[in-house]
Amino acid sequence: MRIDGTEATAEPRPGQCLRTYLREQGATAVKKGCDAGDCGACTVLLDGAPVQSCLVPAHRAADAEVVTAAGLGRFGPGGDPDADPEALHPVQRAFVEAAAFQCGFCTAGLVCTVAGTPPPVGELKGNLCRCTGYRSIRDALAGRVNTEVAEPGQAFGRAVVAPAAARVVSGREAYTLDEPAPPGLLHVAVLGSPHPHARIIRIDATAARRAPGVHLVLTHHDVPDTLYSTARHENRLDDPDDTRMLDPVLRFVGQRVAVAVAETPRQARAALALVDVEYETLPAVFDPEAARQPGAPLIHPGRTPDEHRVADASRNVVAQLHEEYAEPGHGGVDAALAASAATVEGTWTTDRVNHVALETHGARAWLSPGPSAGAEQPVLHVRTSTQVPFLVRDELARLLDLPEERVRVVAGRVGGGFGGKQELLVEDVVALAALRTGRPVQWELSREQQFTMVPCRHPMRIGVRAGADADGHLTALAIDVLADTGAYGNHAPGVLFHGVHESMAVYRAPNKRVDAESVYTNNVPSGAFRGYGLGQVQFAIEGAIDELAARLGIDPVEMRRRNVIRPGDPFVVGRPVDGDLEYGSYGLDQCLDLVEEALAREPSPVEPPPAVEPVETWLHGEWSVGTGVALAMIATIPPRGHFTHARVTVGADGDFVVDVGTAEFGNGTTTVHAQIAATELGVPVDRVRVRSSDTATAGYDTGAFGSAGSVVAGLAVQRAAQSLKTTLDSLSAGHLSGRTDAIAQIASTQLAGVWAEATHDGSPRSVAFNVHGFRVAVHRGTGEVRILRSVHAADAGVVINPEQLRGQIDGGVGQALGSAMTERMVVRDGVVVTRTLRHYRMPQLSDVPVTEVLFADTVDRLGPRGAKSMSEAPYNPVAPALANAIADATGVRPRDLPIQRDRLWELLGATSDR
Amino acid sequence: MRPYTFAQPRSVREALRGAGPDTAFLAGGTTLVDLMKLEVVTPERVVDINRLPLDGITLDHKGLHIGALERMSDVAADRRVRENYPMVAQALELSASAQLRNMASIGGNLLQRTRCGYFRDVSTPCNKREPGSGCSALEGINRGHAVLGTSDDCIASHPSDLAVPLVALSTVVHLASARGTRSVPLDTFYTLPGATPEVENVLRPNELITGITVPRSPWAAHSLYVKVRDRQSYEFALTSAAVALGMRGRTITSARVAAGGVGTRPWRLTAVERALTGRPATAATFEAAVVRAADGAQPREHNAFKPALLRRTLVRALTELQESR
């Protein structure tokens, strides 16, 4: 076999697929995303044709010519074998210039598919991308250039190329498991619980420990008996301590029962079959309403508010909020509703959805000599796919009883997160196994485990009561939220409190009430996911507001204008909010105007999705057309402190190095931080190198969540760069003054090693806004929904990188359309049935329309150079806007997500033939 | 994947030598390798048949002959197929993804296994995977499952798009074994699950598909495949319809109709064909012809929508085909 022009001589092992073989030969441009031929991340050219290498037995390719993304420039179609080894293929250049990637984990496979497919490339059915919403990929296919080169000092506000672009599109950027395997690497396999609720009566690992290749088997007898939460926050007391590394009580199907560590993954799995376990099954409960009723099986009995931060274990309630507020002179929600000109009361539900980051959770741990030569105590290294390296370090140190300086956690480029990697899910196992065996240890979750073990989005049931006077002014707004947190309470309080927070606060109403509970069940745990609860609650509130507008005969956009908060208004949830939330800038009014205007005019000349023929050829007869909008507000930073540290140093080569602890998982912070530093220093952006997410080289950072990467770490980078510039200006005064490139000059000559640093504590916080609008056509006969127009307006303050911001919005819209229309983790009696991507139905290129993205013009007085955060926010208004458009088209309001075709068909009363 | 022995023979005779119940023939591998990774199938011996001379697409007075190892992508792109059997090309292009079509063979497509989630999950009972263990889908999640041809032991739907137009067109499958060759109509090649859902066709353990013949017919050129699914691409059919009409003026002289997504095998609808024949190609004819299309359907908890959706899909396919003339 020739791999990228080089002869590979190693004999494939029996049963080895081509992807594994290629990666073992060092061809790590080939990624593993699903192992089932669904995602396309492992696509290579096999004798010129794109194939998914996970489904090709390595033997079959024995005489073949294999080209990966790393060799595409030289050995791909039209390539030049004599070119520079790092030469890009034209398709790869198009992806760079269109900024057609975010985390980039899917990109190496995508470019192989495109390069190997004769044009027109079509729908790209065999490649999934979770970050981009596919718009920028369409642009790359069409050869559009979305990026630009900025003059020195002018990078802020420009669509500069991500620094890692060339490495990402050629598969050279190293993700978590792409570094060469350290010698002696051992592999982990974990036995999952077959029962939704059971107690381990007896567990015997004797035979498993004697199995071939096995180095270690862990049961609950062998691990620290320390309670913790897999959720990671700045303050570890935000989450309940209800989890053990290995627990004799099993609370969901798939929960860890035992861990085997062996020379190969197969040997580790084989050992698990020899673990002898006797279970006592316990009564289980899967419905959160049933779980909080008297007599329900108790899932964490005995846990207390004070010690474990579980609100009411006797009702399975892990977190709750019950508040009512009436402005002076008002008599409360019930009285106000009774006196309102129009009222709405209804229940909305959202389902369980999965992050589907293309890179599954995975980590490696190993021990190395301590910082000083001859030190007795080795340092535990953990390379992991995480959004929160410092929080992982801190909790590992606590769990394993190690001083923090003996734990080093490093995240390289992370292949997508969306909140799913704000958890400690695999690092504890590899760390403990490395300590016990003294060998490097790796655990890579399978795609199936991503569905059965990794926390998903909290499903919620939201009751809304709302009233308005005849002029459409809200008189009362009350919500009753029930969240299913599953077997563990990781992120349960945070998601619940955040979910009801900005969603309630964005509307003015003199009477408000919030009842909210997050409840344990024996389902797979829920956790953090883009929007952090807001998307669910917003879906309900925006549906109710729309319905109220319809009852009153008021235009839905106008209805919102009359009721949204404006600068100076207090933030009121179930009572006025104390704290550090401010109107750093306000652009909600502009967002509403922008979407309304855009929906009223003809579409901009964007390319229609290829699957949809011109409207006039099909839009007649049973098709109904409607328009819908929805809005959302989000705080720009998580509450109660988000800390960061940045250092900018003059490098030996005259470049500038930014060290910052936050992680890059496709959110674009390395680009943005380079832009900020280059602008402050007055240098070209490619003179700045960002090194992130290494707890040994960067100062403390709370992590990449809560949309904090640009505005928290970004502000620290800005301050550090300003400080360094002041220093350099003073040092250069005298002999370089008057030169426009003074800093660049001085840096390249004399001052290597000069540095400056700064911190930020994440306070005060601002608010950002998003409004989405859809026009849809609904086919009454078959329940098919086609999106005719999709418009999104965002108030992100001053835009740092318009193409990246647009990409984040496209991606948020795409992800939201998945959970609005097709995605659903089907769970029955605690068993996740949808365990493959093919059954789970995340959107593909042809499922996502092109969205027209518009920006409000505001300058935030709190963020770096007037910027606000955005990454989570675009998700939140999408599902309600879609439901509102369908309601406008059909007169029937979908209240349950996802709005699957058969559900809508039933709602429309079309199940019987006409 | 469990270890196995691997052979790469160059002739059919060599491939069949020593083949037994624990042998798996590997063509494109898109189903087999996937199921081997899940340990749903665990052959001891894998025989790579890609070097056998089973390729080639020819068109003659008898019909269209396709070698078993022809790739889906090549057949879909073939001009003779597109012009004379459009619904065959359409069904192929509406299947899987470009990468999979580059790998998957025609023979393998006809033998692909069901996408029933319980079949693929070795931790649950499944009569097809482990005879006698029970059927998890009967009371489980069965939205995608079959409503026609089901039994008390299995309700798995047949996943192939290609097989639907092929069954409508009376395609013949050519088989070879150590004992010789034989040809079987595709419609009877597939068996109903009954009490033995592990048996899906009449293929013997040491027998190979060598190719297919789609008979020549004047109406095949006027044909259409419509697939109704949850999203725009890369999705198995909730329902699908393959329709071909022979016309004289406005009168239907002959009709070929089959349905996918609803049956435990591709489902030929001869009663619908009869109800269309000799009638004018009007909406009234179409509506009347499909009334009984799903007779005998046995819906379960989550797929009760399928009979009505099948009727609507058939009407849509007939209407769109008629409008395209």
CSV table of N, CA and C in Angstrom, one decimal, chain B residues 135-234:
chain,number,residue,atom,x,y,z
B,135,CYS,N,-38.2,-10.8,19.9
B,135,CYS,CA,-38.1,-9.6,19.1
B,135,CYS,C,-38.3,-8.4,20.0
B,136,SER,N,-37.3,-7.5,20.1
B,136,SER,CA,-37.4,-6.3,20.9
B,136,SER,C,-38.2,-5.2,20.3
B,137,ALA,N,-38.4,-5.3,19.0
B,137,ALA,CA,-39.1,-4.2,18.3
B,137,ALA,C,-40.6,-4.3,18.4
B,138,LEU,N,-41.1,-5.5,18.7
B,138,LEU,CA,-42.6,-5.6,18.8
B,138,LEU,C,-43.2,-4.6,19.7
B,139,GLU,N,-42.5,-4.5,20.9
B,139,GLU,CA,-43.0,-3.6,22.0
B,139,GLU,C,-42.1,-2.5,22.2
B,140,GLY,N,-41.0,-2.4,21.3
B,140,GLY,CA,-40.0,-1.3,21.5
B,140,GLY,C,-40.3,-0.2,20.6
B,141,ILE,N,-39.2,0.5,20.2
B,141,ILE,CA,-39.3,1.6,19.3
B,141,ILE,C,-39.4,1.1,17.9
B,142,ASN,N,-40.5,1.3,17.2
B,142,ASN,CA,-40.7,0.6,15.9
B,142,ASN,C,-41.3,1.6,14.9
B,143,ARG,N,-40.9,2.8,15.0
B,143,ARG,CA,-41.3,3.8,14.0
B,143,ARG,C,-40.9,3.5,12.6
B,144,GLY,N,-39.7,3.0,12.5
B,144,GLY,CA,-39.2,2.7,11.1
B,144,GLY,C,-39.5,1.3,10.6
B,145,HIS,N,-40.2,0.6,11.4
B,145,HIS,CA,-40.4,-0.9,11.1
B,145,HIS,C,-41.5,-1.1,10.0
B,146,ALA,N,-41.5,-2.4,9.6
B,146,ALA,CA,-42.4,-2.8,8.5
B,146,ALA,C,-43.8,-3.0,9.1
B,147,VAL,N,-44.8,-2.8,8.2
B,147,VAL,CA,-46.2,-3.1,8.5
B,147,VAL,C,-46.8,-4.2,7.6
B,148,LEU,N,-46.0,-4.6,6.6
B,148,LEU,CA,-46.5,-5.6,5.7
B,148,LEU,C,-45.5,-6.8,5.7
B,149,GLY,N,-46.0,-8.0,5.7
B,149,GLY,CA,-45.1,-9.2,5.7
B,149,GLY,C,-44.5,-9.5,7.0
B,150,THR,N,-45.0,-8.9,8.1
B,150,THR,CA,-44.4,-9.1,9.4
B,150,THR,C,-44.9,-10.4,10.0
B,151,SER,N,-44.2,-10.8,11.1
B,151,SER,CA,-44.6,-12.0,11.8
B,151,SER,C,-44.5,-11.7,13.3
B,152,ASP,N,-44.9,-12.6,14.1
B,152,ASP,CA,-44.8,-12.4,15.5
B,152,ASP,C,-43.3,-12.5,16.0
B,153,ASP,N,-42.5,-12.8,15.1
B,153,ASP,CA,-41.1,-13.0,15.5
B,153,ASP,C,-40.2,-11.9,14.9
B,154,CYS,N,-40.7,-11.1,14.0
B,154,CYS,CA,-39.8,-10.1,13.4
B,154,CYS,C,-40.7,-9.1,12.6
B,155,ILE,N,-40.3,-7.8,12.8
B,155,ILE,CA,-41.0,-6.7,12.0
B,155,ILE,C,-40.0,-5.8,11.3
B,156,ALA,N,-38.8,-6.3,11.2
B,156,ALA,CA,-37.7,-5.5,10.6
B,156,ALA,C,-38.0,-5.2,9.1
B,157,SER,N,-37.8,-3.9,8.7
B,157,SER,CA,-38.1,-3.5,7.3
B,157,SER,C,-36.9,-3.8,6.5
B,158,HIS,N,-37.1,-4.0,5.2
B,158,HIS,CA,-36.1,-4.2,4.3
B,158,HIS,C,-35.5,-2.9,3.9
B,159,PRO,N,-34.1,-2.7,3.9
B,159,PRO,CA,-33.6,-1.4,3.8
B,159,PRO,C,-33.2,-1.0,2.4
B,160,SER,N,-33.2,-1.9,1.4
B,160,SER,CA,-32.7,-1.5,0.1
B,160,SER,C,-33.6,-0.6,-0.7
B,161,ASP,N,-33.2,0.5,-1.2
B,161,ASP,CA,-33.9,1.3,-2.1
B,161,ASP,C,-33.9,0.6,-3.5
B,162,LEU,N,-32.7,0.1,-3.9
B,162,LEU,CA,-32.6,-0.4,-5.2
B,162,LEU,C,-33.5,-1.6,-5.5
B,163,ALA,N,-33.7,-2.4,-4.4
B,163,ALA,CA,-34.5,-3.6,-4.6
B,163,ALA,C,-36.0,-3.3,-5.0
B,164,VAL,N,-36.4,-2.1,-4.6
B,164,VAL,CA,-37.8,-1.8,-4.9
B,164,VAL,C,-38.1,-1.6,-6.4
B,165,PRO,N,-37.4,-0.8,-7.1
B,165,PRO,CA,-37.7,-0.8,-8.5
B,165,PRO,C,-37.3,-2.1,-9.2
B,166,LEU,N,-36.3,-2.8,-8.7
B,166,LEU,CA,-35.9,-4.1,-9.3
B,166,LEU,C,-37.1,-5.1,-9.2
B,167,VAL,N,-37.7,-5.1,-8.0
B,167,VAL,CA,-38.8,-6.0,-7.8
B,167,VAL,C,-40.0,-5.7,-8.8
B,168,ALA,N,-40.2,-4.3,-8.9
B,168,ALA,CA,-41.3,-3.9,-9.8
B,168,ALA,C,-41.1,-4.3,-11.2
B,169,LEU,N,-39.8,-4.4,-11.6
B,169,LEU,CA,-39.5,-4.7,-13.0
B,169,LEU,C,-39.2,-6.2,-13.2
B,170,SER,N,-39.6,-7.1,-12.3
B,170,SER,CA,-39.4,-8.5,-12.4
B,170,SER,C,-38.0,-8.9,-12.7
B,171,THR,N,-37.1,-8.3,-11.9
B,171,THR,CA,-35.7,-8.6,-12.1
B,171,THR,C,-35.3,-10.1,-11.7
B,172,VAL,N,-34.4,-10.7,-12.3
B,172,VAL,CA,-33.9,-12.0,-12.0
B,172,VAL,C,-32.5,-12.0,-11.5
B,173,VAL,N,-32.3,-12.8,-10.4
B,173,VAL,CA,-30.9,-12.8,-9.8
B,173,VAL,C,-30.2,-14.1,-10.2
B,174,HIS,N,-29.0,-14.0,-10.6
B,174,HIS,CA,-28.2,-15.1,-11.0
B,174,HIS,C,-27.3,-15.6,-9.8
B,175,LEU,N,-27.3,-16.9,-9.5
B,175,LEU,CA,-26.6,-17.4,-8.4
B,175,LEU,C,-25.6,-18.5,-8.8
B,176,ALA,N,-24.5,-18.6,-8.1
B,176,ALA,CA,-23.6,-19.7,-8.4
B,176,ALA,C,-23.2,-20.4,-7.1
B,177,SER,N,-23.1,-21.7,-7.2
B,177,SER,CA,-22.5,-22.4,-6.1
B,177,SER,C,-21.7,-23.5,-6.6
B,178,ALA,N,-21.1,-24.3,-5.7
B,178,ALA,CA,-20.2,-25.4,-6.2
B,178,ALA,C,-21.1,-26.4,-7.0
B,179,ARG,N,-22.4,-26.4,-6.8
B,179,ARG,CA,-23.2,-27.3,-7.5
B,179,ARG,C,-23.7,-26.8,-8.9
B,180,GLY,N,-23.4,-25.6,-9.2
B,180,GLY,CA,-23.7,-25.0,-10.5
B,180,GLY,C,-24.4,-23.7,-10.3
B,181,THR,N,-25.1,-23.3,-11.4
B,181,THR,CA,-25.7,-21.9,-11.4
B,181,THR,C,-27.2,-22.1,-11.4
B,182,ARG,N,-27.9,-21.0,-11.0
B,182,ARG,CA,-29.4,-21.0,-11.1
B,182,ARG,C,-29.8,-19.5,-11.1
B,183,SER,N,-31.0,-19.3,-11.6
B,183,SER,CA,-31.5,-17.9,-11.6
B,183,SER,C,-32.9,-17.9,-10.9
B,184,VAL,N,-33.1,-16.9,-10.2
B,184,VAL,CA,-34.3,-16.8,-9.3
B,184,VAL,C,-34.9,-15.4,-9.5
B,185,PRO,N,-36.3,-15.3,-9.6
B,185,PRO,CA,-36.9,-14.0,-9.6
B,185,PRO,C,-36.6,-13.3,-8.3
B,186,LEU,N,-36.2,-12.0,-8.4
B,186,LEU,CA,-35.9,-11.3,-7.1
B,186,LEU,C,-37.1,-11.3,-6.1
B,187,ASP,N,-38.3,-11.2,-6.7
B,187,ASP,CA,-39.5,-11.2,-5.8
B,187,ASP,C,-39.5,-12.5,-4.9
B,188,THR,N,-39.2,-13.6,-5.5
B,188,THR,CA,-39.2,-14.8,-4.7
B,188,THR,C,-37.8,-15.1,-4.0
B,189,PHE,N,-36.8,-14.4,-4.5
B,189,PHE,CA,-35.5,-14.5,-3.8
B,189,PHE,C,-35.6,-14.2,-2.3
B,190,TYR,N,-36.3,-13.1,-2.0
B,190,TYR,CA,-36.5,-12.7,-0.6
B,190,TYR,C,-37.6,-13.5,0.0
B,191,THR,N,-37.4,-13.9,1.2
B,191,THR,CA,-38.4,-14.7,2.0
B,191,THR,C,-39.0,-13.9,3.1
B,192,LEU,N,-40.2,-14.2,3.5
B,192,LEU,CA,-40.8,-13.5,4.6
B,192,LEU,C,-40.3,-14.0,5.9
B,193,PRO,N,-40.3,-13.2,7.0
B,193,PRO,CA,-39.6,-13.7,8.2
B,193,PRO,C,-40.3,-14.9,8.8
B,194,GLY,N,-41.6,-14.9,8.8
B,194,GLY,CA,-42.3,-16.0,9.5
B,194,GLY,C,-41.7,-16.4,10.8
B,195,ALA,N,-41.5,-17.7,11.0
B,195,ALA,CA,-40.9,-18.1,12.3
B,195,ALA,C,-39.4,-18.2,12.2
B,196,THR,N,-38.8,-17.9,11.0
B,196,THR,CA,-37.3,-18.0,10.9
B,196,THR,C,-36.8,-16.7,10.3
B,197,PRO,N,-36.9,-15.6,11.0
B,197,PRO,CA,-36.4,-14.3,10.5
B,197,PRO,C,-34.9,-14.3,10.2
B,198,GLU,N,-34.1,-15.2,10.7
B,198,GLU,CA,-32.7,-15.3,10.4
B,198,GLU,C,-32.5,-15.6,8.9
B,199,VAL,N,-33.5,-16.3,8.3
B,199,VAL,CA,-33.4,-16.6,6.9
B,199,VAL,C,-34.1,-15.4,6.1
B,200,GLU,N,-33.3,-14.8,5.3
B,200,GLU,CA,-33.9,-13.6,4.6
B,200,GLU,C,-34.1,-13.8,3.1
B,201,ASN,N,-33.5,-14.9,2.6
B,201,ASN,CA,-33.6,-15.2,1.1
B,201,ASN,C,-33.3,-16.6,0.9
B,202,VAL,N,-33.3,-17.0,-0.4
B,202,VAL,CA,-33.2,-18.4,-0.7
B,202,VAL,C,-31.7,-18.8,-1.0
B,203,LEU,N,-30.8,-17.8,-0.8
B,203,LEU,CA,-29.4,-18.1,-1.0
B,203,LEU,C,-28.9,-19.2,0.0
B,204,ARG,N,-28.1,-20.1,-0.6
B,204,ARG,CA,-27.6,-21.2,0.3
B,204,ARG,C,-26.2,-20.7,0.9
B,205,PRO,N,-25.8,-21.3,1.9
B,205,PRO,CA,-24.6,-20.8,2.6
B,205,PRO,C,-23.4,-20.7,1.7
B,206,ASN,N,-23.2,-21.6,0.7
B,206,ASN,CA,-22.0,-21.5,-0.1
B,206,ASN,C,-22.4,-21.0,-1.5
B,207,GLU,N,-23.3,-20.1,-1.5
B,207,GLU,CA,-23.8,-19.6,-2.8
B,207,GLU,C,-23.6,-18.1,-3.0
B,208,LEU,N,-23.2,-17.6,-4.2
B,208,LEU,CA,-22.9,-16.2,-4.4
B,208,LEU,C,-23.9,-15.7,-5.4
B,209,ILE,N,-24.2,-14.4,-5.3
B,209,ILE,CA,-24.9,-13.7,-6.4
B,209,ILE,C,-23.8,-13.3,-7.4
B,210,THR,N,-24.1,-13.6,-8.7
B,210,THR,CA,-23.1,-13.3,-9.7
B,210,THR,C,-23.5,-12.1,-10.5
B,211,GLY,N,-24.8,-11.9,-10.5
B,211,GLY,CA,-25.3,-10.7,-11.3
B,211,GLY,C,-26.8,-10.7,-11.3
B,212,ILE,N,-27.4,-9.7,-12.0
B,212,ILE,CA,-28.8,-9.6,-12.1
B,212,ILE,C,-29.2,-9.3,-13.6
B,213,THR,N,-30.4,-9.6,-14.0
B,213,THR,CA,-30.9,-9.2,-15.3
B,213,THR,C,-32.2,-8.5,-15.0
B,214,VAL,N,-32.3,-7.2,-15.5
B,214,VAL,CA,-33.6,-6.5,-15.5
B,214,VAL,C,-34.2,-6.6,-16.8
B,215,PRO,N,-35.3,-7.3,-17.0
B,215,PRO,CA,-35.9,-7.5,-18.3
B,215,PRO,C,-36.2,-6.2,-19.1
B,216,ARG,N,-36.0,-6.3,-20.4
B,216,ARG,CA,-36.3,-5.1,-21.2
B,216,ARG,C,-37.8,-4.9,-21.2
B,217,SER,N,-38.2,-3.7,-21.1
B,217,SER,CA,-39.7,-3.4,-21.2
B,217,SER,C,-39.9,-2.0,-21.6
B,218,PRO,N,-40.9,-1.7,-22.4
B,218,PRO,CA,-41.1,-0.4,-22.9
B,218,PRO,C,-41.5,0.6,-21.8
B,219,TRP,N,-42.1,0.1,-20.7
B,219,TRP,CA,-42.5,1.0,-19.7
B,219,TRP,C,-41.4,1.4,-18.7
B,220,ALA,N,-40.4,0.6,-18.7
B,220,ALA,CA,-39.3,0.9,-17.7
B,220,ALA,C,-38.7,2.3,-17.9
B,221,ALA,N,-38.7,2.8,-19.2
B,221,ALA,CA,-38.1,4.1,-19.4
B,221,ALA,C,-39.0,5.2,-18.9
B,222,HIS,N,-40.3,4.9,-18.6
B,222,HIS,CA,-41.2,5.9,-18.1
B,222,HIS,C,-41.5,5.5,-16.6
B,223,SER,N,-40.5,5.8,-15.8
B,223,SER,CA,-40.6,5.3,-14.4
B,223,SER,C,-40.1,6.4,-13.5
B,224,LEU,N,-40.4,6.2,-12.2
B,224,LEU,CA,-40.0,7.2,-11.2
B,224,LEU,C,-39.9,6.5,-9.8
B,225,TYR,N,-38.9,6.9,-9.0
B,225,TYR,CA,-38.8,6.4,-7.7
B,225,TYR,C,-38.9,7.6,-6.7
B,226,VAL,N,-39.9,7.5,-5.8
B,226,VAL,CA,-40.1,8.6,-4.8
B,226,VAL,C,-39.8,8.0,-3.4
B,227,LYS,N,-39.1,8.8,-2.7
B,227,LYS,CA,-38.7,8.3,-1.3
B,227,LYS,C,-39.1,9.4,-0.3
B,228,VAL,N,-39.9,9.0,0.7
B,228,VAL,CA,-40.3,9.9,1.7
B,228,VAL,C,-39.5,9.6,3.0
B,229,ARG,N,-38.9,10.6,3.5
B,229,ARG,CA,-38.0,10.3,4.7
B,229,ARG,C,-37.9,11.5,5.6
B,230,ASP,N,-37.2,11.3,6.7
B,230,ASP,CA,-37.2,12.4,7.7
B,230,ASP,C,-36.4,13.6,7.4
B,231,ARG,N,-35.4,13.4,6.6
B,231,ARG,CA,-34.6,14.6,6.2
B,231,ARG,C,-34.2,14.4,4.7
B,232,GLN,N,-33.6,15.4,4.2
B,232,GLN,CA,-33.4,15.5,2.7
B,232,GLN,C,-32.5,14.5,2.2
B,233,SER,N,-31.6,14.0,3.0
B,233,SER,CA,-30.6,13.1,2.4
B,233,SER,C,-30.1,12.1,3.4
B,234,TYR,N,-29.5,11.0,2.8
B,234,TYR,CA,-28.8,10.0,3.6
B,234,TYR,C,-29.7,9.5,4.7
